[in-house]
XYZ file of C-alpha atoms in Angstrom:
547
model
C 13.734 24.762 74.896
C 13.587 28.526 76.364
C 14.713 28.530 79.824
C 14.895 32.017 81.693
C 17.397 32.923 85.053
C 16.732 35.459 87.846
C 18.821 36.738 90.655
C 17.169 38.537 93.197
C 18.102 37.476 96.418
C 20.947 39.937 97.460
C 22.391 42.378 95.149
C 23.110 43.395 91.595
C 19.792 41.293 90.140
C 19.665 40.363 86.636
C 18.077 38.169 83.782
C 19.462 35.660 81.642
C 17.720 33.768 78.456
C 18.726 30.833 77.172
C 17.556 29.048 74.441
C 18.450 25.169 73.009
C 21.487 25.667 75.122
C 22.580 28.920 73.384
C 22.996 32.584 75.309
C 20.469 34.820 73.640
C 20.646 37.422 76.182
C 21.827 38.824 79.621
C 21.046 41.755 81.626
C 21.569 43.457 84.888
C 18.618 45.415 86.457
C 20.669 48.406 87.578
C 21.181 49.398 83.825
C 17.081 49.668 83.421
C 16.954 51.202 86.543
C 19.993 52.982 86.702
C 20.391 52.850 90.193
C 23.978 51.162 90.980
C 24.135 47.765 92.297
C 20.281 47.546 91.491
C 19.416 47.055 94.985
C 21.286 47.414 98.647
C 22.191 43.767 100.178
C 19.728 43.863 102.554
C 16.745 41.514 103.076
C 14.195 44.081 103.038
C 15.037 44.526 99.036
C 14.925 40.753 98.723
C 11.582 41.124 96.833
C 13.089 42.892 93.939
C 13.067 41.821 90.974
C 14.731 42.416 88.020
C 11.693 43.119 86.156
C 13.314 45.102 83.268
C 15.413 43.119 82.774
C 13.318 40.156 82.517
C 10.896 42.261 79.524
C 13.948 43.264 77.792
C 15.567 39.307 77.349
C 11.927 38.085 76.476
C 11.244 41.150 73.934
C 15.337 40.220 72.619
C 13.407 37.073 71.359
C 10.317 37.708 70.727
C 9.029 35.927 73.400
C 6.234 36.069 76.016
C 6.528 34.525 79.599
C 4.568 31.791 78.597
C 6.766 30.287 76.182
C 9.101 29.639 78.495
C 9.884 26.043 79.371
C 11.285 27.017 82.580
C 12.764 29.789 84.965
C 15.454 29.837 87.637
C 15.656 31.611 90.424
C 19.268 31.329 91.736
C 18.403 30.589 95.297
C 16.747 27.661 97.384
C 15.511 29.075 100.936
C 14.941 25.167 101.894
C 18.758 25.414 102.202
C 18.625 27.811 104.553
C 18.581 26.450 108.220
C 17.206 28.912 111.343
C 19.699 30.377 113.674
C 22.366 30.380 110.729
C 25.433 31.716 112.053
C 26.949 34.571 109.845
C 23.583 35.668 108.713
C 21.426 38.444 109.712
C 20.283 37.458 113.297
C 16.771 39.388 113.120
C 15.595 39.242 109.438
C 16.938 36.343 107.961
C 13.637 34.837 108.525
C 12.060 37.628 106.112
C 14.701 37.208 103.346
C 13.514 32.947 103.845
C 9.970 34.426 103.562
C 10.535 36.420 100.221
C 12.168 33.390 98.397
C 9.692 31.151 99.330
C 7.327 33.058 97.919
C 9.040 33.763 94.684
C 7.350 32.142 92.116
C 4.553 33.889 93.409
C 6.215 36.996 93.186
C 7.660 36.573 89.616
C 4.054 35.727 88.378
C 2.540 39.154 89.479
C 5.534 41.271 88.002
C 5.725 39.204 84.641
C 2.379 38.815 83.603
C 1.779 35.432 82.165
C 4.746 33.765 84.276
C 3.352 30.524 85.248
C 4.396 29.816 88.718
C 5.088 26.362 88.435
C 7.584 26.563 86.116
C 9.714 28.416 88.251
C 12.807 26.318 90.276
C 15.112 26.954 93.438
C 19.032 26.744 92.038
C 20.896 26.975 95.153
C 23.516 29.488 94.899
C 26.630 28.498 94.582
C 24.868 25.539 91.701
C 23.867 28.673 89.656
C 27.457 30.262 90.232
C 29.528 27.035 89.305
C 27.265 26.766 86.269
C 27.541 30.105 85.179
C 31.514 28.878 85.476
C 31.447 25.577 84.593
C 28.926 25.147 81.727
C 29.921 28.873 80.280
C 33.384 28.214 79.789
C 35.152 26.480 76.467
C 36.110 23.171 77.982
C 34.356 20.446 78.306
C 35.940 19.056 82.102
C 37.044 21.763 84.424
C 37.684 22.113 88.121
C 35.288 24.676 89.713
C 36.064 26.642 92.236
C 33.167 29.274 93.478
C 33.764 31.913 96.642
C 31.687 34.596 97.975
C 30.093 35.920 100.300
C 27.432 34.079 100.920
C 24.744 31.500 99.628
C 22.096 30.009 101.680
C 23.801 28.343 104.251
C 27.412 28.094 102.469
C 30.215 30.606 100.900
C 32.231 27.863 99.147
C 31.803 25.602 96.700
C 34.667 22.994 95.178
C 33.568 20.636 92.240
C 34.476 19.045 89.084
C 32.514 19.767 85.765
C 32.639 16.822 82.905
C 30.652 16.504 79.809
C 28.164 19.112 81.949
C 27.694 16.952 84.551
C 29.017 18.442 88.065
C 30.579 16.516 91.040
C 30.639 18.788 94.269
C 33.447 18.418 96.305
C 33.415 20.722 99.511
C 31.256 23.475 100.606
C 32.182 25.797 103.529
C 29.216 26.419 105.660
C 28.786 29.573 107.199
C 30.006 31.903 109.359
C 33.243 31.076 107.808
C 33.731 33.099 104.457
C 36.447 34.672 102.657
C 33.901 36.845 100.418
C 32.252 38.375 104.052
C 36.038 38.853 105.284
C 36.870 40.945 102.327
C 33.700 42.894 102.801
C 34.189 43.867 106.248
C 37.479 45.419 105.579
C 36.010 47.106 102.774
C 33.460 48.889 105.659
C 36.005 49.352 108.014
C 38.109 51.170 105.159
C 35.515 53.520 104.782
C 34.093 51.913 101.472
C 30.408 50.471 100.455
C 30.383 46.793 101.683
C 29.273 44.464 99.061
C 30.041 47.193 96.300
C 33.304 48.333 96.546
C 35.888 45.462 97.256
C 37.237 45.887 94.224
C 38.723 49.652 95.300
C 40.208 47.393 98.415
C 42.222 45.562 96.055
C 43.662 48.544 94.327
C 44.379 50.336 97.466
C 46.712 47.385 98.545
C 49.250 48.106 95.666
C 50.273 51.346 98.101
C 50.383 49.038 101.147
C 52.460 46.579 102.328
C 51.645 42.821 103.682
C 52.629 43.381 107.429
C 49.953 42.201 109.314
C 50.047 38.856 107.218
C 52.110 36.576 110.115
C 48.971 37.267 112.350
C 46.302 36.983 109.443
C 47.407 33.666 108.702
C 46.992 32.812 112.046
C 42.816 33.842 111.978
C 42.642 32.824 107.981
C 43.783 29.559 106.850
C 42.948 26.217 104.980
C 41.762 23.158 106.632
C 43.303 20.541 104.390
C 39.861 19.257 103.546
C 38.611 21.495 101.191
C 37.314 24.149 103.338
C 38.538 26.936 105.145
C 38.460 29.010 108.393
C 37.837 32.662 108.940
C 38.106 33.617 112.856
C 36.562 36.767 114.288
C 38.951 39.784 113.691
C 38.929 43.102 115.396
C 40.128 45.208 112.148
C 40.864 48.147 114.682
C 43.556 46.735 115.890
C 45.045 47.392 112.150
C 44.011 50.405 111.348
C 41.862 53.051 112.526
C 38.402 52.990 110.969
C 37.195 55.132 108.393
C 33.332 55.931 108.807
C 31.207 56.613 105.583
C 34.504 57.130 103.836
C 35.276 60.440 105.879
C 39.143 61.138 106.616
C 41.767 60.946 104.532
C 43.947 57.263 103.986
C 47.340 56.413 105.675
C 49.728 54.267 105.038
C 48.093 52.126 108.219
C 44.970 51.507 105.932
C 46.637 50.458 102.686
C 49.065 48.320 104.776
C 45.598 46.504 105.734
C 44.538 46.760 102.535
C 47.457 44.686 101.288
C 47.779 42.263 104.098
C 44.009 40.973 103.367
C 44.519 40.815 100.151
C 47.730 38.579 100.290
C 46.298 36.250 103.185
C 43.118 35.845 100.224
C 45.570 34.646 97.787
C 47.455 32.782 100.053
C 44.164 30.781 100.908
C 42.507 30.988 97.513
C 45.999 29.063 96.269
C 45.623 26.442 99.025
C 41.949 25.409 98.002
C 43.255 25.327 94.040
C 45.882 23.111 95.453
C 43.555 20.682 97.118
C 40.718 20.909 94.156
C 43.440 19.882 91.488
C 44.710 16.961 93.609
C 41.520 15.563 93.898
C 40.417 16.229 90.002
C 43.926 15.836 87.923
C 41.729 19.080 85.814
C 43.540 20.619 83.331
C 41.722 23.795 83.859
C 40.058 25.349 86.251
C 36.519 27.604 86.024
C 35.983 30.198 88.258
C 33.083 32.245 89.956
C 31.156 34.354 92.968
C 32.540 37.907 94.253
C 35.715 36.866 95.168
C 36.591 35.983 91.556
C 36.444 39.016 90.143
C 39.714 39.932 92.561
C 42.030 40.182 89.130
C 44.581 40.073 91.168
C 44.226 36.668 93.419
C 43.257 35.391 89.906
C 46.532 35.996 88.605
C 48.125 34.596 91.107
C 46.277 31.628 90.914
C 47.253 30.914 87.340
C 50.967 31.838 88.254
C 51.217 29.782 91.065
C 48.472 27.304 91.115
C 48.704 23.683 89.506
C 45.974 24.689 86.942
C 47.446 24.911 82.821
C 44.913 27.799 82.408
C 42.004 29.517 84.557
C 38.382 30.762 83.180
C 36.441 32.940 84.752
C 33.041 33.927 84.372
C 33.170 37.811 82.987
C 30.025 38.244 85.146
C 31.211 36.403 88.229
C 29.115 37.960 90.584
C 25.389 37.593 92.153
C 24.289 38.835 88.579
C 26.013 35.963 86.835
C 23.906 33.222 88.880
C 21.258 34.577 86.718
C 22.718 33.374 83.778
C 24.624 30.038 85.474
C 20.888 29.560 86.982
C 19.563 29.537 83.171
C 22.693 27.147 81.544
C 21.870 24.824 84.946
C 18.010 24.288 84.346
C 18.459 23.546 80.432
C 21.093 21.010 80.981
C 19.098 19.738 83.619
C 16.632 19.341 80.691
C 18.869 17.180 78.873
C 20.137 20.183 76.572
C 23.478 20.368 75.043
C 24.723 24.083 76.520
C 26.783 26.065 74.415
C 29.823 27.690 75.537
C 29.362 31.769 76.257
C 30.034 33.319 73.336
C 31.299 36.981 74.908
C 30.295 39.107 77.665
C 28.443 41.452 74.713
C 24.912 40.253 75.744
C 23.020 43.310 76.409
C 21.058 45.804 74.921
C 21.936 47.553 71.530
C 20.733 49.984 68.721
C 20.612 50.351 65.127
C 22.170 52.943 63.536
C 19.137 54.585 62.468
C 17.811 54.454 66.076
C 21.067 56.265 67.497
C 20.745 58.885 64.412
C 17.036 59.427 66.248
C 18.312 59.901 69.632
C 20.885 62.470 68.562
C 18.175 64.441 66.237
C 16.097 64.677 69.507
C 18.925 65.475 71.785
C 19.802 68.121 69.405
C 23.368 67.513 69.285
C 25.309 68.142 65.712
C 27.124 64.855 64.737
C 29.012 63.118 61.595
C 29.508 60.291 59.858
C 33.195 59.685 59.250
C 33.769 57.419 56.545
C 36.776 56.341 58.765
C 35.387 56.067 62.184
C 38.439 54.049 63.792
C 41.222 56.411 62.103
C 38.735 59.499 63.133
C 38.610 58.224 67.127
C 42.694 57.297 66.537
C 42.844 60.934 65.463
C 41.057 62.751 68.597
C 42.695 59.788 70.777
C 46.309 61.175 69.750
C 45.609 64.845 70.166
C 44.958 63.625 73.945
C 41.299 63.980 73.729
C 38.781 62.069 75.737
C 36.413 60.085 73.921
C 33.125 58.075 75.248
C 32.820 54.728 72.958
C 29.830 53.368 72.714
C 29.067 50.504 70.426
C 27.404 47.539 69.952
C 25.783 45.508 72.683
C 26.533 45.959 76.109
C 28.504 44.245 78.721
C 27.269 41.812 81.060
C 29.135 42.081 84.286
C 31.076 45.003 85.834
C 33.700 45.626 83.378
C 34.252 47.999 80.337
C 35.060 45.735 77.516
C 35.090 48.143 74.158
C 31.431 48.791 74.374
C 30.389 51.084 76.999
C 33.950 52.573 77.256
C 35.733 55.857 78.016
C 38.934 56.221 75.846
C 42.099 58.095 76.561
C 45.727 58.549 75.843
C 48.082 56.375 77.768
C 50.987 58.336 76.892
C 49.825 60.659 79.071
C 50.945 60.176 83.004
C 48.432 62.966 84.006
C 45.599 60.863 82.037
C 44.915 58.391 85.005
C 44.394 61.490 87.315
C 42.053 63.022 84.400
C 39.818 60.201 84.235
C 39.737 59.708 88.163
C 38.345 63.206 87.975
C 36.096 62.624 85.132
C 34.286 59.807 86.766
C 34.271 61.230 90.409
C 36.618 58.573 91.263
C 39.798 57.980 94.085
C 42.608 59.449 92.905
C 43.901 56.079 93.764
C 42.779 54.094 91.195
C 44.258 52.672 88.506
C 42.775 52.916 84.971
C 43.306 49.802 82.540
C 44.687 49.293 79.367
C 43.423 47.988 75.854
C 45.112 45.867 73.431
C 45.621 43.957 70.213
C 45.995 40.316 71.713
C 48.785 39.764 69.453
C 50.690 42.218 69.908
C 49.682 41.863 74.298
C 53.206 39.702 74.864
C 55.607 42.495 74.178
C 54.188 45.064 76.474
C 53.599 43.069 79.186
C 54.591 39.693 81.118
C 52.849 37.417 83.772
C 49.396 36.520 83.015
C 47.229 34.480 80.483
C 48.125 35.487 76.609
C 44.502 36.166 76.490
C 42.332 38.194 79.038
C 39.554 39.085 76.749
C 37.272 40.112 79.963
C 39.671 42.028 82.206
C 40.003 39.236 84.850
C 43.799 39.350 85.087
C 46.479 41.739 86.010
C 49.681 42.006 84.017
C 53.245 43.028 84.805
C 54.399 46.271 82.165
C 57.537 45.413 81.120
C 60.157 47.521 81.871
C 60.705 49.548 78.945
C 56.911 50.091 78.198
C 56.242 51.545 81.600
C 57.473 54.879 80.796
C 56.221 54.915 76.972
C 52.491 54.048 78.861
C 52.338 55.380 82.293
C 48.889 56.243 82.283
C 48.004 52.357 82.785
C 50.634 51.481 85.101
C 49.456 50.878 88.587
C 51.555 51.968 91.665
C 53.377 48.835 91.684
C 54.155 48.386 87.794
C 51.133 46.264 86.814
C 48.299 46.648 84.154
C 44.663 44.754 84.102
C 44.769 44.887 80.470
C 42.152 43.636 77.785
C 43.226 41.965 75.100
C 41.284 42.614 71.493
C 40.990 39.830 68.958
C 40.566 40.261 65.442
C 37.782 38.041 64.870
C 35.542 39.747 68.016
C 36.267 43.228 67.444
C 37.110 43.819 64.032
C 36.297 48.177 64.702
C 38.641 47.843 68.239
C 41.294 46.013 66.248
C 41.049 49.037 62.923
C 40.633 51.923 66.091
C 44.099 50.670 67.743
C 45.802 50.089 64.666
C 45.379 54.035 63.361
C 46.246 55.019 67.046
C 49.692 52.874 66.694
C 50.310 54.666 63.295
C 49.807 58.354 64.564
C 51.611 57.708 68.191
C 53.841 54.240 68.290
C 51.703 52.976 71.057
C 49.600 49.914 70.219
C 47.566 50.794 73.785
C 44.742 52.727 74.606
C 43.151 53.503 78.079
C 39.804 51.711 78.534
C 37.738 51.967 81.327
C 33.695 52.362 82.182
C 31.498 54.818 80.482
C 30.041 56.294 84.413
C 30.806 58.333 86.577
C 31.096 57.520 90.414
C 28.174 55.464 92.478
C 26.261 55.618 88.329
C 26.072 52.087 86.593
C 28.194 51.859 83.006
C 25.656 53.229 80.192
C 23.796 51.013 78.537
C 21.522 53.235 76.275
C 22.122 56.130 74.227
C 20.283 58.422 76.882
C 22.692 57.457 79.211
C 26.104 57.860 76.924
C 24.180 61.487 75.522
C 23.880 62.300 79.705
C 27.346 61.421 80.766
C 28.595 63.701 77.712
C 26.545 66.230 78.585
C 27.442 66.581 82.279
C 31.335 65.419 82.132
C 34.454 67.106 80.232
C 34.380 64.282 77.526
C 35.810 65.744 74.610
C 34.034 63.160 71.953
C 30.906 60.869 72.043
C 30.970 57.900 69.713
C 27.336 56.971 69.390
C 27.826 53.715 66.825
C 28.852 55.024 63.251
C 28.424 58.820 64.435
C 30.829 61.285 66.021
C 29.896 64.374 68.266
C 32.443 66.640 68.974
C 32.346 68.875 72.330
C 32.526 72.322 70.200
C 29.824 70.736 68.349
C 27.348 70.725 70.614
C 24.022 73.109 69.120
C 24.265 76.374 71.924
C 27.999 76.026 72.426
């Protein structure tokens, strides 16, 4: 059976097939459209939809709209109750309207949608799915957090043979995703967009308004939580449209959030283990893609491991709204085979787009020992291979490659991308070899979820990776995935002793990662890259035809 996903409803929308309970394909709209985010949180964009994406998974298998056997859409307004506290006072109503009206909706801007075969997956269902029914076990504790859903921000279950159980909810106001997103405003950053800067800001402060956080942020015992009003300015003065410059007042907020989160997050794992006895636990919604709170929970929590869903937020419910409606169908769902489910090219194809662009290229007959090559003479390549990545992180196929011998690297990049000089770039590497370089963690963290502790003696042989407070969120390459990774890191060990290379997004500032050759070819053109990797070819800056 052929069952499609959509998220629309907030931000970041995205499309998801899935057929006989396998992943054939997931997208997010804002790399079609290229605009980031794909949409402002707002309910006048609530009628978006992700139409791109949606043509691109149905051309991916060579199907029309009306072979589908069903579509999700990952929200159910009848959820939604009037005069819902922490939602938007005066157009709630209108984002109620939109989803309603839907089906509708998705009929007109996919031609040969039938309407009636489209169904309301609340929310947080769609997220835990996208957890739950994604990950490689077959019972798990699931544990979703966000912002918002209809009426709720929370959601505590138990997943066995693909059945859920659903513990606690927290209804709204109350919400640990909304919390973080405030202070990401009142820090001067884009709400709903840019927590994740929040998070690596905190590393510079420290945790000193925590004795009166945990006062206004706490646990109720019973699955749920509380979040009272805060006045932020009492912390630290408030930086509008991110104009000023950061003191220590604001990463000292920064850092006090972020510990009360983890403090909280911990309590709820406590409370969902010791009513499930789960081994593991699954993970999704904003607030999982907080690397850090995740590694706490996995060093402190009762859970033997932690999974969470590489595309954890609103685009994932796209995909957990797809796995949700085919099991619902009695289908058997497969677990999610990578986070590689996007768009990609043949090699003849890229040859085309280069021919057109005009740009002189090669063919190495060693492409990994030719990257190792430019990677050790401190050169900056942009790697782009394969299919791309569903969900915000650079994962070896829409990457930009550097040096991480080099401390002035992490600056370099910053600048490349049009980024804070603040943040921290990530390393890369072999999953075997992962243990000696760094400590604390999983063994495996295959979709950058995690943060590591650099040992000691690698943090001055690395220091381009090493965050302000001696911590790496690495990504660890496995032979079997990423056989051309695994030869690329190899060549770089032989020509510089380092078994590491700096990974992060192929973008630059407020621009979602490329996804198609146009956009790797445009982010070459208009950044000091030093090398574009476009599949088995190799461009070299001096190359370029007029230079």
């Amino acid at each position: 059976m052929r069952f499609l996903g959509i998220n629309a409803i907030f931000h970041d929308p995205a499309a998801a097939l899935v057929i006989d309970g396998e992943i054939v394909a997931a997208a997010e709209e804002e790399r079609f459209s290229r605009r980031k985010h794909g949409k402002r949180s707002v309910p006048f964009s609530a009628w978006e939809l992700p139409e791109e994406a949606v043509a691109w998974c149905l051309s991916q298998a060579g199907l029309r709209p009306d072979d589908l056997d069903g579509v999700a859409y990952s929200y159910d307004p009848a959820l939604v109750r009037p005069g819902l506290a922490g939602a938007d006072e005066h157009w709630e109503d209108l984002r109620t309207a939109y989803a309603r009206r839907a089906p509708a909706f998705l009929a007109t801007a996919v031609p040969g949608l039938d309407p009636d075969q489209v169904r309301f997956v609340p929310h947080h269902i769609a997220h835990a799915a996208s957890a739950g029914l994604a990950a490689p076990y077959r019972e798990s504790a699931v544990l979703v957090c966000d912002g918002r859903g209809e009426a709720v921000s929370h959601l505590a279950g138990h997943y066995r043979d693909g059945e859920l159980t659903v513990l606690a909810g927290q209804e709204l106001p109350h919400s640990l995703g909304l919390m973080y997103e405030e202070v990401t405003e009142h820090l001067g950053f884009l709400r709903s967009g840019d927590e994740y800067k929040v998070m690596a800001l905190a590393a510079y402060g420290e945790p000193r308004h925590l004795p009166e956080l945990r006062e206004l942020v706490y646990a109720t015992g019973d699955g749920g939580f509380r979040v009272e009003p805060i006045d932020w300015t009492g912390y630290a003065k408030r930086r509008e449209g991110g104009q000023g410059v950061w003191a220590p007042e604001h990463a000292d907020l920064a850092a006090s959030v972020q510990a009360r989160l983890e403090e909280v997050l911990l309590d709820l794992a406590r409370w969902l283990h010791d009513r499930t006895s789960a081994r593991y636990l699954t993970m999704a919604g904003g607030v999982a893609l907080n690397c850090a709170a995740n590694t706490r929970l996995l060093a402190e929590g009762p859970f033997a491991d932690i999974w969470v869903q590489p595309a954890a937020g609103d685009s994932g419910t796209a995909l957990g709204g797809a796995l949700h409606l085919a099991r619902a169908y009695g289908e058997n769902v497969a677990p999610m085979p990578g986070a590689d489910l996007g768009r990609g090219w043949r090699d003849e194809e890229l040859a085309v787009w280069l021919d057109v662009a005009r740009v002189a290229y090669d063919r190495p007959d060693d492409l990994a020992g030719a990257v190792a090559a430019e990677l050790a003479a401190d050169r900056i390549v942009a790697w782009f291979q394969g299919r791309s990545e569903y969900g915000p992180r650079a994962l070896g196929r829409r990457s930009l490659l550097a040096h991480p011998g080099r401390a002035g690297n992490t600056e370099r990049l910053n600048a490349v991308k049009g980024r804070e000089r603040f943040r921290p770039v990530a390393p890369m590497v072999l999953a075997e070899r992962a243990a000696e370089i760094f400590s604390r963690g999983p063994a495996s963290s295959p979709y950058m979820l995690f943060v590591h502790d650099v040992r000691p003696e690698w943090r001055d042989r690395i220091p381009a990776v090493v965050h302000v407070d001696g911590t790496a969120r690495i990504q660890t390459v496995e032979r079997s995935r990423e056989p051309l990774l695994v030869r690329m890191l190899e060549e770089f060990e032989v020509r510089t002793g380092l078994p590491v290379v700096v990974n992060t997004g192929l973008n630059t500032s407020g621009r979602p990662m490329a996804d198609d050759p146009r956009d790797a070819l445009e982010c070459f053109g208009s950044t000091p890259v030093d090398v574009l990797v476009l599949g088995p070819f190799l461009v070299r800056r001096r190359a370029v035809v007029g230079v």
